[in-house]
Short mmCIF file of C-alpha atoms and ligand atoms in Angstrom, two decimals:
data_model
loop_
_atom_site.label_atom_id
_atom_site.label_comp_id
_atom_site.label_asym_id
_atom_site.label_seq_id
_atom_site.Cartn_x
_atom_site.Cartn_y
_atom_site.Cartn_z
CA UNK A 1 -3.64 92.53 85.57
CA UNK A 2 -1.16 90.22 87.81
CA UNK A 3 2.05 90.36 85.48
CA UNK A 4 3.81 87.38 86.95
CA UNK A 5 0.91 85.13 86.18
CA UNK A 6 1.51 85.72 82.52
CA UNK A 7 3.66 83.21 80.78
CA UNK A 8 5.41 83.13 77.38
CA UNK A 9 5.60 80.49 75.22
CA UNK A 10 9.60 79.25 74.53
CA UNK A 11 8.28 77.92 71.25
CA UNK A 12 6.23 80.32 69.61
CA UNK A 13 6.00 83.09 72.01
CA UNK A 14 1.75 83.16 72.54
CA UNK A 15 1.75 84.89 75.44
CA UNK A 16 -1.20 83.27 77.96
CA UNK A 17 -2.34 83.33 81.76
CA UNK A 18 -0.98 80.52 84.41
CA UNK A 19 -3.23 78.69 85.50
CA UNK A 20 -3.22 76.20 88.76
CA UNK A 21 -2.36 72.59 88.11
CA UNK A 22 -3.65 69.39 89.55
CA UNK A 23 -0.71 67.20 91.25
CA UNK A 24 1.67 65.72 88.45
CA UNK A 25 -0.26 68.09 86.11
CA UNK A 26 1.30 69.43 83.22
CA UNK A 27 0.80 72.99 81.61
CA UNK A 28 0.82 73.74 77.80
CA UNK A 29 0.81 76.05 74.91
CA UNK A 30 -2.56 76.64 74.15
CA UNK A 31 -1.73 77.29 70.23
CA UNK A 32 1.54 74.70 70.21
CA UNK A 33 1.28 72.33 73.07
CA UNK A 34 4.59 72.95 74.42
CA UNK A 35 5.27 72.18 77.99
CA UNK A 36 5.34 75.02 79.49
CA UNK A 37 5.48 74.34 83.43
CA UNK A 38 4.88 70.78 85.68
CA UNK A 39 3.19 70.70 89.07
CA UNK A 40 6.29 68.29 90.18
CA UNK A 41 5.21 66.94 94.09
CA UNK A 42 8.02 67.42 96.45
CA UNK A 43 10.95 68.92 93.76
CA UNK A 44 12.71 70.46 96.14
CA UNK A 45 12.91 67.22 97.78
CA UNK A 46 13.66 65.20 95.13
CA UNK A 47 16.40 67.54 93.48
CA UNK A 48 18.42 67.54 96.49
CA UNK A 49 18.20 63.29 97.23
CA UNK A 50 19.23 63.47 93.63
CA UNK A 51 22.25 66.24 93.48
CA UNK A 52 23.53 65.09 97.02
CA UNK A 53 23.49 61.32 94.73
CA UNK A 54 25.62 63.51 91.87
CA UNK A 55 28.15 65.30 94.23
CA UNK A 56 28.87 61.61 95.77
CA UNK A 57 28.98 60.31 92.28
CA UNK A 58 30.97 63.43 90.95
CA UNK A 59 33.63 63.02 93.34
CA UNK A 60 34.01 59.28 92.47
CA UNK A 61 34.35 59.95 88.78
CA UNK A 62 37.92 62.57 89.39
CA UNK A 63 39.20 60.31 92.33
CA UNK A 64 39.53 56.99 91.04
CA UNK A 65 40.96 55.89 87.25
CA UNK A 66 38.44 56.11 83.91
CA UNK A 67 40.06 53.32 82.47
CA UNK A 68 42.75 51.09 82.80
CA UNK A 69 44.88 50.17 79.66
CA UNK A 70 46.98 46.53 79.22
CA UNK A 71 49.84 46.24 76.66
CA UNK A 72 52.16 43.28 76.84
CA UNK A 73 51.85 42.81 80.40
CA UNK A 74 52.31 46.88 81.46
CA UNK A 75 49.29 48.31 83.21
CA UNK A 76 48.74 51.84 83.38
CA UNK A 77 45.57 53.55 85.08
CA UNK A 78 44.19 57.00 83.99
CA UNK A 79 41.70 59.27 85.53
CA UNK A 80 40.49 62.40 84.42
CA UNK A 81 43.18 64.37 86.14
CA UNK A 82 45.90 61.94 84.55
CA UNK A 83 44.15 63.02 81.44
CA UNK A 84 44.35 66.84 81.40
CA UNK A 85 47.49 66.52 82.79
CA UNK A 86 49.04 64.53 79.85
CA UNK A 87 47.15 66.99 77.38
CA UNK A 88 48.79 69.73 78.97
CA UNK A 89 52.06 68.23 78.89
CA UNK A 90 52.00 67.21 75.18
CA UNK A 91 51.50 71.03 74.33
CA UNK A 92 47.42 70.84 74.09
CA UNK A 93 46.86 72.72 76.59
CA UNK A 94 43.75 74.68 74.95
CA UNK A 95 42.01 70.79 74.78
CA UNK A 96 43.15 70.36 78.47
CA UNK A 97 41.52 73.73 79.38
CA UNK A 98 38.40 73.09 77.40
CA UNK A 99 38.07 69.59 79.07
CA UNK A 100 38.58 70.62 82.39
CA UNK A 101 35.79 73.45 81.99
CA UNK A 102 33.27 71.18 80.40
CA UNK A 103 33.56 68.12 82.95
CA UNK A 104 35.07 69.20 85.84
CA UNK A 105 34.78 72.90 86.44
CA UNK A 106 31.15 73.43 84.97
CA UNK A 107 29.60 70.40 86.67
CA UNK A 108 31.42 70.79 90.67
CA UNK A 109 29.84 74.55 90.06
CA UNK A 110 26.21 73.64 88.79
CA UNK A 111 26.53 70.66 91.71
CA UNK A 112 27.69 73.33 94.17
CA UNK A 113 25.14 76.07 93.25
CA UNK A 114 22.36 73.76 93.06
CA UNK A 115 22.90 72.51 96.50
CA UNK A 116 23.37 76.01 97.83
CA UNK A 117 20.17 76.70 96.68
CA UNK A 118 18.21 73.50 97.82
CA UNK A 119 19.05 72.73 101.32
CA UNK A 120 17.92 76.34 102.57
CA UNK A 121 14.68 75.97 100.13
CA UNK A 122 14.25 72.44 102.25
CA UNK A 123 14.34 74.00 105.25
CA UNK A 124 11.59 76.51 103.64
CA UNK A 125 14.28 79.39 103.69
CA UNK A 126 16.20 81.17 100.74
CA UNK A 127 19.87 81.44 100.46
CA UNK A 128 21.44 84.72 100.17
CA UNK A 129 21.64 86.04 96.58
CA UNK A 130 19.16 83.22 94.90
CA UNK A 131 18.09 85.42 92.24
CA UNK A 132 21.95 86.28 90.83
CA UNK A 133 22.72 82.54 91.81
CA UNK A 134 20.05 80.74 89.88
CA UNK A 135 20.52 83.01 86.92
CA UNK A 136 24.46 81.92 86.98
CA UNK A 137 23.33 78.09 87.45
CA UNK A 138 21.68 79.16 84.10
CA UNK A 139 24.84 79.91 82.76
CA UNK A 140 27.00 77.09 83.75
CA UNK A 141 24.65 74.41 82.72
CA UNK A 142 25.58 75.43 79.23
CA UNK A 143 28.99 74.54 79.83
CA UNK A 144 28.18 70.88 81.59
CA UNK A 145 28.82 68.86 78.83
CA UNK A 146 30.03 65.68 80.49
CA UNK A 147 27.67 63.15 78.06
CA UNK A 148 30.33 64.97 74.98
CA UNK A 149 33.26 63.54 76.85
CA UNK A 150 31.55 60.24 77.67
CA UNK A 151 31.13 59.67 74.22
CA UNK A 152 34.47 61.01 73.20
CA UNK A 153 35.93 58.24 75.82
CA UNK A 154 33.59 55.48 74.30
CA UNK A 155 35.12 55.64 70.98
CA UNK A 156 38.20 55.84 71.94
CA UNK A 157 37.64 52.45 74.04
CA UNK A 158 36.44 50.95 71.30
CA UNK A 159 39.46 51.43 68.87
CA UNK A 160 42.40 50.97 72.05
CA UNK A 161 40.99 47.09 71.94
CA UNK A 162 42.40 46.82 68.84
CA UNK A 163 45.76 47.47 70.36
CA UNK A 164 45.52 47.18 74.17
CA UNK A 165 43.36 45.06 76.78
CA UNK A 166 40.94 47.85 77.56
CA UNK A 167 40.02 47.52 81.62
CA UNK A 168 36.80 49.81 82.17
CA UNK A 169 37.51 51.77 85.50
CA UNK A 170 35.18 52.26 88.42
CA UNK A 171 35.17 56.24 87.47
CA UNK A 172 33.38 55.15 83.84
CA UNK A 173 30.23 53.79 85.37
CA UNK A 174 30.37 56.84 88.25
CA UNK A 175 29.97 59.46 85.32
CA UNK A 176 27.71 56.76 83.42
CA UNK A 177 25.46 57.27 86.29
CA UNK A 178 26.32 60.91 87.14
CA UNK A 179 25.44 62.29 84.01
CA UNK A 180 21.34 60.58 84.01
CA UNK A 181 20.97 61.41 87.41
CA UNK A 182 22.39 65.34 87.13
CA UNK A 183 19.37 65.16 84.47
CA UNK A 184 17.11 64.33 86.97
CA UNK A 185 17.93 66.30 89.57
CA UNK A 186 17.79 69.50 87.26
CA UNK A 187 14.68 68.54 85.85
CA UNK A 188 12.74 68.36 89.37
CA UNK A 189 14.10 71.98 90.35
CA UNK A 190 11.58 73.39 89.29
CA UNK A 191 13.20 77.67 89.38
CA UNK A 192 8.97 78.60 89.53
CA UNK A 193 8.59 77.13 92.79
CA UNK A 194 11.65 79.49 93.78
CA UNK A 195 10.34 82.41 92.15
CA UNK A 196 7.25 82.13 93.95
CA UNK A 197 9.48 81.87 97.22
CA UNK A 198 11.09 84.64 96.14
CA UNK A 199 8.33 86.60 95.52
CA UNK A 200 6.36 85.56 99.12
CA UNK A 201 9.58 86.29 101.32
CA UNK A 202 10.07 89.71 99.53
ZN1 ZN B 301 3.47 77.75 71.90
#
């Protein structure tokens, strides 16, 4: 028996054969009906239109201010640099650090890996070291928690307008839109299709 066409359920672990999906087709758990894997036309495709739209949108969100605060006439502008760098200089440096990872660090990597990854596969080729390098994309996405630190910034918003005219800065809607279309882009990379790649070049 072909091991590779065996697949395990991540719900309850039935282990069943692969079969071959119709386009858009989805495959599930025969005892659970988890999804299990999508026939998705053109991922590769479609997750690199969408993380070259993130790495634009990434880059938007750190260069210009988050948000714009207005008390008694003063104006002061802060982006997610100015941030960290005022956490670090009022001693909180392990909330800097942990800030930085989680929606700076983690998400230029994931962007960075990802598009390592997809403009060879576009070009029907595979970058050096895919198998370590999608395994470590694995990794990092568990640190990409930029929606945490969008809400974080939403509540604070809402109780500065108490106190301060509260201007919202072009970097807000950037990650507002980053963090959706990351989603996407991650969802359509579809690792099987690299696998299989993986397994036909080797
Ligand atoms: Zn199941």
């Amino acid at each position: 028996m072909d091991l590779s066409s065996l697949i395990a359920c991540h719900e309850c672990d039935l282990l069943q054969k692969r079969v071959a999906l119709p386009p858009r087709g989805v495959g599930r758990c025969q005892r659970c009906s988890a999804v299990l894997y999508r026939d998705i036309p053109n991922g590769i495709e479609r997750a690199l239109a969408c993380t070259i739209g993130s790495l634009i949108l990434f880059l938007i969100a750190n260069a210009y201010p988050i948000v714009g605060l207005e008390v008694q006439g003063n104006r002061t502008l802060a982006s997610l640099y100015d941030t960290l760098h005022t956490l670090w200089l009022d001693g909180r440096q392990d909330v800097a650090i942990l800030v930085g990872v989680t929606t700076m660090v983690a998400p230029a990597i994931q962007i960075g890996l990802l598009l390592y990854l997809l403009f060879p596969l576009h070009f029907n080729r595979l970058a050096d070291g895919t198998i370590p390098v999608l395994r470590f994309l694995h990794t990092v996405k568990t640190w990409s928690m930029m929606e945490v630190f969008m809400i974080g910034i939403l509540v604070a918003l809402t109780k500065l307008e108490h106190i301060a005219h509260v201007h919202v800065g072009i970097a807000l809607w950037a990650f507002c839109a980053l963090i959706p279309l990351l989603i996407v882009a991650v969802s359509a990379f579809n690792p099987d299709e690299i696998w299989a790649r993986v397994k036909g070049t080797s």
